[in-house]
Coordinates of C-alpha atoms and ligand atoms in Angstrom, one line a residue:
X1 CA -18.1 11.5 24.5
X2 CA -21.5 12.6 23.1
X3 CA -22.8 9.9 20.6
X4 CA -24.1 11.6 17.3
X5 CA -27.9 10.3 16.7
X6 CA -29.3 10.8 13.2
X7 CA -31.5 13.8 13.6
X8 CA -35.0 14.0 12.2
X9 CA -35.5 16.2 8.9
X10 CA -37.6 19.1 8.2
X11 CA -40.1 18.8 5.3
X12 CA -39.4 21.6 3.4
X13 CA -38.3 21.7 -0.5
X14 CA -35.3 19.7 -0.6
X15 CA -32.0 19.6 -2.6
X16 CA -32.7 16.1 -4.3
X17 CA -34.6 13.4 -4.5
X18 CA -34.3 9.9 -6.0
X19 CA -37.6 8.9 -6.7
X20 CA -39.0 5.2 -8.2
X21 CA -36.9 2.9 -6.7
X22 CA -36.5 0.3 -4.6
X23 CA -35.0 1.8 -1.3
X24 CA -33.1 -1.2 0.4
X25 CA -33.9 -1.1 4.0
X26 CA -32.4 -3.9 6.6
X27 CA -36.0 -4.4 7.2
X28 CA -36.6 -4.8 3.3
X29 CA -37.5 -2.8 0.4
X30 CA -39.7 0.5 0.3
X31 CA -41.2 0.9 -3.3
X32 CA -40.4 4.9 -3.2
X33 CA -37.4 7.0 -2.9
X34 CA -35.5 9.4 -0.5
X35 CA -35.1 13.1 -0.4
X36 CA -32.0 15.0 0.5
X37 CA -30.9 18.2 2.2
X38 CA -27.4 19.8 2.6
X39 CA -25.9 16.3 2.6
X40 CA -28.2 14.6 4.8
X41 CA -31.5 12.0 3.8
X42 CA -34.5 14.1 5.1
X43 CA -37.2 11.5 4.0
X44 CA -37.7 8.0 2.8
X45 CA -41.1 7.6 1.6
X46 CA -43.2 6.9 -1.0
X47 CA -42.8 9.1 -4.0
X48 CA -45.9 10.6 -2.9
X49 CA -45.2 11.6 0.4
X50 CA -41.4 12.9 -0.3
X51 CA -41.1 17.0 -0.2
X52 CA -40.9 18.9 -3.3
X53 CA -37.1 19.1 -4.8
X54 CA -34.6 21.5 -6.5
X55 CA -33.9 18.4 -8.5
X56 CA -35.1 14.9 -9.4
X57 CA -33.5 11.9 -10.1
X58 CA -35.7 8.9 -11.5
X59 CA -34.4 5.8 -10.4
X60 CA -36.6 3.9 -12.8
X61 CA -37.0 0.9 -10.4
X62 CA -33.6 0.5 -9.7
X63 CA -32.3 -0.6 -6.1
X64 CA -31.3 2.6 -3.7
X65 CA -28.7 1.3 -1.4
X66 CA -26.9 2.8 1.3
X67 CA -23.5 4.0 0.2
X68 CA -21.0 1.0 0.3
X69 CA -18.1 1.3 2.9
X70 CA -14.7 -0.2 2.0
X71 CA -12.7 -0.9 5.3
X72 CA -9.7 -2.2 3.3
X73 CA -8.2 -0.3 0.8
X74 CA -4.5 0.5 -0.3
X75 CA -5.0 4.2 -1.7
X76 CA -0.9 4.5 -1.8
X77 CA -0.3 8.1 -3.0
X78 CA 3.0 10.2 -1.8
X79 CA 5.8 8.0 -3.5
X80 CA 3.8 5.3 -4.4
X81 CA 1.3 7.8 -6.6
X82 CA 2.4 5.9 -10.0
X83 CA 0.3 2.8 -8.4
X84 CA -2.7 4.8 -7.1
X85 CA -3.4 8.5 -5.8
X86 CA -6.4 9.9 -4.0
X87 CA -8.1 11.3 -6.9
X88 CA -7.5 7.7 -8.8
X89 CA -8.4 5.7 -6.1
X90 CA -11.5 7.8 -4.8
X91 CA -12.6 7.5 -8.8
X92 CA -12.5 3.9 -8.4
X93 CA -14.2 3.7 -5.3
X94 CA -16.8 6.0 -6.5
X95 CA -17.1 3.8 -10.1
X96 CA -17.7 0.8 -7.8
X97 CA -20.4 2.4 -5.5
X98 CA -18.2 2.9 -2.3
X99 CA -18.6 6.3 -0.5
X100 CA -16.4 5.5 2.1
X101 CA -13.1 3.9 2.0
X102 CA -10.7 3.3 4.8
X103 CA -6.9 3.7 3.8
X104 CA -3.9 1.5 4.6
X105 CA -0.8 2.8 6.2
X106 CA 1.8 0.5 4.5
X107 CA 2.6 3.7 2.0
X108 CA 5.8 5.0 1.2
X109 CA 6.8 6.8 3.8
X110 CA 4.9 4.3 5.8
X111 CA 2.1 5.9 8.1
X112 CA 3.4 5.0 11.3
X113 CA 3.3 8.3 13.2
X114 CA 1.4 11.5 13.8
X115 CA 3.9 13.3 11.5
X116 CA 3.4 11.0 8.7
X117 CA -0.3 10.9 9.0
X118 CA -0.5 14.8 8.5
X119 CA 1.1 14.1 5.6
X120 CA -1.8 12.3 4.0
X121 CA -4.5 13.9 5.4
X122 CA -4.6 17.3 3.4
X123 CA -4.1 15.0 0.1
X124 CA -6.8 13.0 0.7
X125 CA -9.1 16.4 1.3
X126 CA -7.8 17.8 -1.9
X127 CA -7.9 14.8 -3.9
X128 CA -10.7 12.6 -2.9
X129 CA -13.9 12.1 -4.5
X130 CA -15.5 9.7 -1.9
X131 CA -15.0 10.1 2.1
X132 CA -11.6 8.7 3.1
X133 CA -10.6 7.4 6.7
X134 CA -6.9 6.4 8.0
X135 CA -5.5 3.5 9.7
X136 CA -1.9 4.2 10.8
X137 CA 0.7 1.6 11.7
X138 CA 1.8 1.3 15.2
X139 CA 4.0 4.2 16.6
X140 CA 7.3 4.5 18.8
X141 CA 5.7 6.0 21.8
X142 CA 2.7 6.1 24.3
X143 CA 2.3 10.1 23.5
X144 CA 2.3 9.1 19.6
X145 CA -0.9 6.7 20.2
X146 CA -2.5 9.3 22.1
X147 CA -1.9 11.8 19.1
X148 CA -2.9 9.4 16.2
X149 CA -6.4 8.8 18.6
X150 CA -6.7 12.8 18.5
X151 CA -6.2 12.6 14.7
X152 CA -9.1 10.6 14.4
X153 CA -7.7 7.5 12.9
X154 CA -10.0 4.5 12.4
X155 CA -7.7 2.1 13.8
X156 CA -4.0 0.7 14.0
X157 CA -3.0 -1.9 11.5
X158 CA -0.7 -4.9 12.0
X159 CA 0.7 -6.4 8.7
X160 CA 2.4 -9.4 10.2
X161 CA 4.3 -10.6 7.1
X162 CA 5.5 -6.9 5.6
X163 CA 5.4 -5.0 9.0
X164 CA 6.0 -1.2 8.3
X165 CA 5.9 0.0 11.9
X166 CA 8.6 1.4 13.7
X167 CA 8.3 -1.2 16.7
X168 CA 9.7 -4.7 16.7
X169 CA 6.2 -6.6 16.3
X170 CA 8.0 -10.0 15.7
X171 CA 8.6 -9.7 19.3
X172 CA 5.6 -10.8 21.8
X173 CA 6.4 -8.5 24.6
X174 CA 6.5 -5.5 22.5
X175 CA 3.7 -6.3 20.1
X176 CA 1.6 -6.9 23.7
X177 CA 2.6 -3.6 24.5
X178 CA 1.5 -2.0 21.6
X179 CA -2.1 -3.8 22.0
X180 CA -2.2 -2.3 25.4
X181 CA -1.4 1.1 24.1
X182 CA -4.3 0.7 21.4
X183 CA -6.9 -0.8 24.0
X184 CA -6.2 2.2 26.4
X185 CA -7.8 4.5 23.7
X186 CA -10.2 2.1 22.5
X187 CA -8.4 1.9 19.3
X188 CA -8.9 -1.1 16.9
X189 CA -6.2 -3.1 15.7
X190 CA -6.4 -4.6 12.1
X191 CA -4.3 -7.3 11.5
X192 CA -3.0 -9.2 8.4
X193 CA -2.6 -12.7 9.5
X194 CA 0.4 -14.5 8.3
X195 CA 3.2 -15.6 10.1
X196 CA 6.1 -13.8 8.6
X197 CA 8.9 -16.5 9.8
X198 CA 7.0 -19.4 8.2
X199 CA 6.3 -17.2 4.9
X200 CA 10.0 -16.1 5.0
X201 CA 11.3 -19.4 5.4
X202 CA 9.5 -21.0 2.9
X203 CA 10.1 -18.0 0.1
X204 CA 14.0 -18.3 1.1
X205 CA 13.8 -22.2 0.4
X206 CA 12.0 -21.8 -2.8
X207 CA 14.0 -19.5 -4.3
X208 CA 17.2 -21.4 -3.3
X209 CA 16.3 -24.0 -5.3
X210 CA 14.8 -21.8 -8.1
X211 CA 11.8 -22.1 -8.0
X212 CA 10.2 -18.8 -9.2
X213 CA 6.8 -19.7 -11.1
X214 CA 3.6 -17.8 -10.2
X215 CA 2.4 -21.2 -8.3
X216 CA 5.4 -21.1 -6.1
X217 CA 4.1 -18.3 -4.4
X218 CA 1.1 -20.2 -3.2
X219 CA 3.6 -22.7 -1.6
X220 CA 5.4 -19.9 0.3
X221 CA 1.7 -18.8 1.7
X222 CA 0.2 -22.0 3.2
X223 CA -2.8 -22.0 5.2
X224 CA -1.0 -22.9 8.1
X225 CA 1.0 -19.7 8.3
X226 CA -2.8 -17.9 8.2
X227 CA -3.8 -20.1 11.1
X228 CA -0.7 -20.0 13.1
X229 CA -0.7 -16.1 13.0
X230 CA -4.3 -15.7 14.3
X231 CA -3.3 -18.2 17.0
X232 CA -0.3 -16.0 17.8
X233 CA -2.4 -12.7 17.8
X234 CA -5.4 -14.0 20.1
X235 CA -2.4 -15.4 22.6
X236 CA -0.6 -12.1 22.9
X237 CA -4.3 -9.9 22.9
X238 CA -5.3 -12.5 25.7
X239 CA -6.4 -10.2 28.7
X240 CA -6.3 -7.4 26.8
X241 CA -9.5 -5.6 26.4
X242 CA -9.1 -4.9 22.7
X243 CA -11.1 -4.5 19.6
X244 CA -9.3 -6.8 17.1
X245 CA -10.4 -6.8 12.8
X246 CA -9.0 -9.4 11.3
X247 CA -8.5 -8.4 7.5
X248 CA -9.1 -11.0 4.4
X249 CA -9.3 -14.4 6.1
X250 CA -9.0 -16.6 3.5
X251 CA -9.8 -20.0 4.9
X252 CA -13.0 -21.4 6.7
X253 CA -11.0 -23.1 9.4
X254 CA -9.7 -19.9 10.3
X255 CA -13.5 -18.4 10.6
X256 CA -13.9 -20.9 12.7
X257 CA -11.2 -20.4 15.0
X258 CA -11.9 -16.7 15.4
X259 CA -16.3 -17.8 15.8
X260 CA -14.7 -19.7 18.7
X261 CA -12.7 -17.2 20.1
X262 CA -15.8 -14.6 19.9
X263 CA -17.9 -17.2 22.0
X264 CA -15.2 -16.7 24.6
X265 CA -16.2 -13.1 24.7
X266 CA -13.0 -11.6 22.5
X267 CA -14.1 -8.5 20.7
X268 CA -13.5 -9.9 17.2
X269 CA -14.5 -8.4 13.5
X270 CA -13.8 -10.9 10.4
X271 CA -13.3 -9.7 7.3
X272 CA -13.3 -11.6 3.9
X273 CA -12.5 -10.4 0.4
X274 CA -15.0 -10.8 -2.9
X275 CA -11.7 -12.8 -4.1
X276 CA -11.2 -15.5 -1.6
X277 CA -14.9 -16.0 -1.3
X278 CA -15.1 -16.8 -4.9
X279 CA -12.0 -17.8 -6.4
X280 CA -9.7 -20.5 -6.4
X281 CA -5.9 -20.6 -7.3
X282 CA -6.6 -22.4 -10.8
X283 CA -6.7 -18.2 -11.6
X284 CA -2.9 -18.2 -11.1
X285 CA -2.8 -20.4 -13.9
X286 CA -4.9 -18.3 -16.1
X287 CA -3.6 -14.9 -15.0
X288 CA -0.2 -15.4 -13.7
X289 CA 1.3 -13.2 -11.2
X290 CA -1.9 -10.6 -11.6
X291 CA -3.6 -13.2 -9.5
X292 CA -1.2 -13.2 -6.7
X293 CA -2.4 -11.6 -3.4
X294 CA -1.5 -12.3 -0.1
X295 CA -3.2 -14.4 1.7
X296 CA -3.1 -16.1 -1.6
X297 CA -6.2 -17.6 -3.5
X298 CA -6.9 -21.0 -2.0
X299 CA -8.5 -24.2 -3.1
X300 CA -11.7 -24.1 -4.9
X301 CA -13.5 -26.2 -2.1
X302 CA -11.9 -24.0 0.5
X303 CA -13.3 -21.1 -1.4
X304 CA -16.8 -22.5 -1.3
X305 CA -16.4 -23.1 2.5
X306 CA -15.7 -19.6 3.1
X307 CA -18.5 -18.8 1.0
X308 CA -21.1 -20.7 3.0
X309 CA -19.9 -19.2 6.4
X310 CA -20.2 -15.5 4.7
X311 CA -23.9 -16.6 3.8
X312 CA -24.6 -18.2 7.3
X313 CA -23.6 -14.6 8.7
X314 CA -20.2 -15.9 10.6
X315 CA -18.5 -12.9 8.7
X316 CA -18.9 -9.5 9.5
X317 CA -17.5 -7.5 6.7
X318 CA -16.1 -7.6 2.9
X319 CA -13.4 -5.6 2.1
X320 CA -12.1 -5.5 -1.3
X321 CA -8.2 -4.9 -0.3
X322 CA -7.7 -2.9 -3.1
X323 CA -4.3 -3.3 -3.9
X324 CA -3.0 -1.6 -7.2
X325 CA 0.7 -1.8 -8.8
X326 CA 1.8 -0.8 -12.0
X327 CA 1.7 -3.5 -14.6
X328 CA 5.4 -3.6 -14.9
X329 CA 5.7 -4.4 -11.4
X330 CA 3.2 -7.2 -12.0
X331 CA 5.2 -8.6 -15.0
X332 CA 8.7 -8.8 -13.5
X333 CA 9.9 -12.3 -14.3
X334 CA 11.1 -13.4 -10.9
X335 CA 8.0 -14.1 -9.0
X336 CA 9.8 -13.1 -5.6
X337 CA 10.1 -9.4 -7.0
X338 CA 6.5 -9.5 -7.7
X339 CA 4.3 -7.1 -5.4
X340 CA 1.1 -9.3 -4.3
X341 CA -2.2 -7.5 -4.5
X342 CA -4.7 -6.1 -7.5
X343 CA -7.3 -3.8 -7.6
X344 CA -10.4 -4.5 -6.1
X345 CA -12.8 -1.4 -5.9
X346 CA -14.2 -1.4 -9.3
X347 CA -15.6 -5.6 -9.5
X348 CA -16.6 -6.0 -5.5
X349 CA -20.1 -5.0 -5.4
X350 CA -20.7 -6.6 -8.8
X351 CA -19.3 -9.7 -7.9
X352 CA -21.7 -10.0 -4.9
X353 CA -24.8 -8.6 -6.8
X354 CA -24.5 -11.4 -9.3
X355 CA -24.8 -14.1 -6.4
X356 CA -27.9 -12.0 -5.4
X357 CA -29.3 -12.1 -8.8
X358 CA -28.4 -16.0 -8.8
X359 CA -30.4 -16.4 -5.6
X360 CA -27.1 -17.3 -3.8
X361 CA -26.9 -14.4 -1.4
X362 CA -29.8 -12.3 0.3
X363 CA -29.7 -8.4 -0.4
X364 CA -29.6 -8.1 3.7
X365 CA -26.3 -9.7 3.8
X366 CA -24.8 -7.5 1.3
X367 CA -26.4 -4.4 3.4
X368 CA -24.9 -5.8 6.3
X369 CA -21.4 -6.7 5.3
X370 CA -20.9 -4.0 2.8
X371 CA -22.4 -1.1 4.8
X372 CA -23.8 -1.2 8.3
X373 CA -21.4 -3.5 9.7
X374 CA -18.3 -1.7 8.6
X375 CA -20.1 1.8 9.6
X376 CA -20.9 0.1 13.2
X377 CA -17.6 -1.4 13.5
X378 CA -15.5 1.7 12.9
X379 CA -17.5 4.1 14.4
X380 CA -18.9 5.9 11.5
X381 CA -22.7 6.8 13.2
X382 CA -24.2 8.5 10.4
X383 CA -23.4 6.0 7.7
X384 CA -24.2 2.8 6.4
X385 CA -28.0 2.6 6.5
X386 CA -30.5 4.6 4.6
X387 CA -32.8 6.7 7.0
X388 CA -34.0 9.7 7.8
X389 CA -30.6 12.1 9.5
X390 CA -28.4 9.7 8.2
X391 CA -25.5 11.1 5.5
X392 CA -27.0 11.0 2.2
X393 CA -24.4 8.4 0.7
X394 CA -26.2 6.3 -1.6
X395 CA -25.6 4.1 -4.8
X396 CA -28.3 3.1 -7.4
X397 CA -28.0 -0.1 -8.9
X398 CA -30.0 -1.7 -11.7
X399 CA -29.7 -5.6 -10.7
X400 CA -31.0 -6.7 -14.1
X401 CA -28.3 -5.1 -16.4
X402 CA -25.1 -7.0 -17.0
X403 CA -21.8 -5.6 -16.3
X404 CA -18.8 -7.0 -18.0
X405 CA -15.5 -6.7 -16.3
X406 CA -13.2 -4.5 -18.6
X407 CA -10.0 -3.3 -16.8
X408 CA -9.4 -0.9 -19.6
X409 CA -12.4 1.1 -18.5
X410 CA -11.3 1.1 -14.9
X411 CA -10.5 4.3 -13.0
X412 CA -7.9 2.8 -10.9
X413 CA -4.2 3.3 -12.3
X414 CA -3.9 -0.5 -12.1
X415 CA -5.9 -1.5 -15.2
X416 CA -5.8 -5.5 -15.2
X417 CA -8.3 -7.8 -13.0
X418 CA -8.3 -11.5 -12.3
X419 CA -11.9 -11.3 -13.0
X420 CA -11.5 -9.8 -16.5
X421 CA -14.2 -10.8 -18.9
X422 CA -16.8 -12.3 -16.6
X423 CA -20.3 -11.1 -17.2
X424 CA -22.0 -10.1 -14.1
X425 CA -25.8 -9.2 -13.4
X426 CA -26.1 -5.9 -11.7
X427 CA -24.7 -2.7 -12.9
X428 CA -24.0 0.6 -10.8
X429 CA -25.7 3.5 -12.2
X430 CA -25.3 6.6 -9.9
X431 CA -23.1 7.0 -6.9
X432 CA -24.1 10.0 -4.3
X433 CA -21.5 11.3 -1.4
X434 CA -23.3 13.5 1.2
X435 CA -25.7 14.5 -1.7
X436 CA -23.1 15.0 -4.6
X437 CA -23.7 13.1 -7.7
X438 CA -20.0 11.9 -7.9
X439 CA -20.2 9.3 -10.6
X440 CA -23.1 8.2 -13.0
X441 CA -22.7 5.1 -15.3
X442 CA -19.3 4.8 -14.6
X443 CA -18.1 8.3 -15.3
X444 CA -16.8 10.4 -12.3
X445 CA -18.9 13.9 -12.2
X446 CA -17.6 15.4 -9.0
X447 CA -14.6 17.5 -8.8
X448 CA -11.5 16.5 -6.6
X449 CA -12.2 17.3 -3.0
X450 CA -16.2 16.4 -3.2
X451 CA -15.4 13.8 -0.4
X452 CA -14.5 14.2 3.3
X453 CA -12.2 13.0 5.7
X454 CA -14.2 10.7 8.2
X455 CA -13.4 10.1 12.0
X456 CA -15.0 7.3 14.2
X457 CA -16.7 8.4 17.4
X458 CA -15.4 6.0 20.0
Ligands
DOR501 O1 -1.5 -8.6 -1.5 C1 -1.2 -7.9 -0.5 N1 -0.9 -6.7 -1.1 N2 -1.5 -8.1 0.5 C2 -0.9 -7.3 1.4 O2 -1.0 -7.7 2.6 C3 -0.3 -6.0 1.1 C4 -1.2 -5.5 -0.3 C5 -0.4 -4.4 -0.9 O3 -0.2 -3.2 -0.3 O4 -0.3 -4.3 -2.1
ZN502 ZN1 -2.8 -7.6 4.1
ZN503 ZN1 -4.4 -5.2 2.0

């Protein structure tokens, strides 16, 4: 397979240029702008050196970042469109600075066969305002693994506590077979690591003894369930030449365990979420079931240690785990009937930008974990950086302006947030997808179908 490489741009009148900005490159900041033609970046230069253009945006000194890539989003749609659909979900992404999102397969019906995937692709194409890539859950046959690979999935997803696969992933032998089938096609396997039997047993015990408060959810999802699931996965994957992607790692000890395994030669990527990085379980006392997520928020100390690992570069990617549910579902009186998760697309980058403004995080770490590493890990070869020949996926951010988390302004159908009311430094001004301005000051400017379906280069 040939690897697509960024092409050098031609210097003629371009379609659009963004000037008077601070272009954020991994080597540092360039005062100037970028020129865009036919959806590609054709020049990155000081303003005087940019070509003439049909249209110009003055960035007024704001940051020009590569479009953010969120590898962990639940776009729902199909029978769960009441929670989110490809239009509302991608509008939420655009408003949050994400130009590409990777969509999880635990939908209704679940995406666990080529046929199911083919039901989703046209909907995303017709409705999306940003780029969408797809995961599938493990199918039943070797032939279906092959077809899913041909259809361009970004990877397979194993949700250990709530499996939606057609195969029995609780059975080690069967899971090993699925890992081998994935490895044969260089398909990455993304994992939600919580041991099902531990969590199910705790839920059953707690429910039987009449415990059903929001905090009881935390006891049903203990740290040990995450760590023992990681150990199970590593054991089963031993000797299989497989790329593993660990979703929403919530504990510093899990990062350490996975780092050890990386040192031993396993190909592993580690994802964390902004909520596990910056929030503790006290949010459950404040927001009740609206702050429940799996894996759950942990102690403040644990979050602080996870944050240090992130800052130190021991974590590869930040994913939002955007997991919208209806308010009625989140308000159910019995905690065991409440679905876990909350929206994240419209808060994620703001949380990180605020830490940047406070000097607790570097711009480079944001660029790596939210753009270049997700692009590299998932084979999105022309994305994730600003440079000549790259896709013109860009986000313009004013790092000095305040952003107040107000869920009533969200574009997602899930209008609530455990970050409600926070005033954060740094505001998104514009999101541009392959040269098209899709959002401006929180307003959606693009029509449905502006985004593309993206497939990895493996
Ligand atoms: O909190 C969660 N929500 N964790 C999951 O693993 C699934 C997700 C969802 O789909 O709602
Ligand atoms: Zn998960
Ligand atoms: Zn998820």
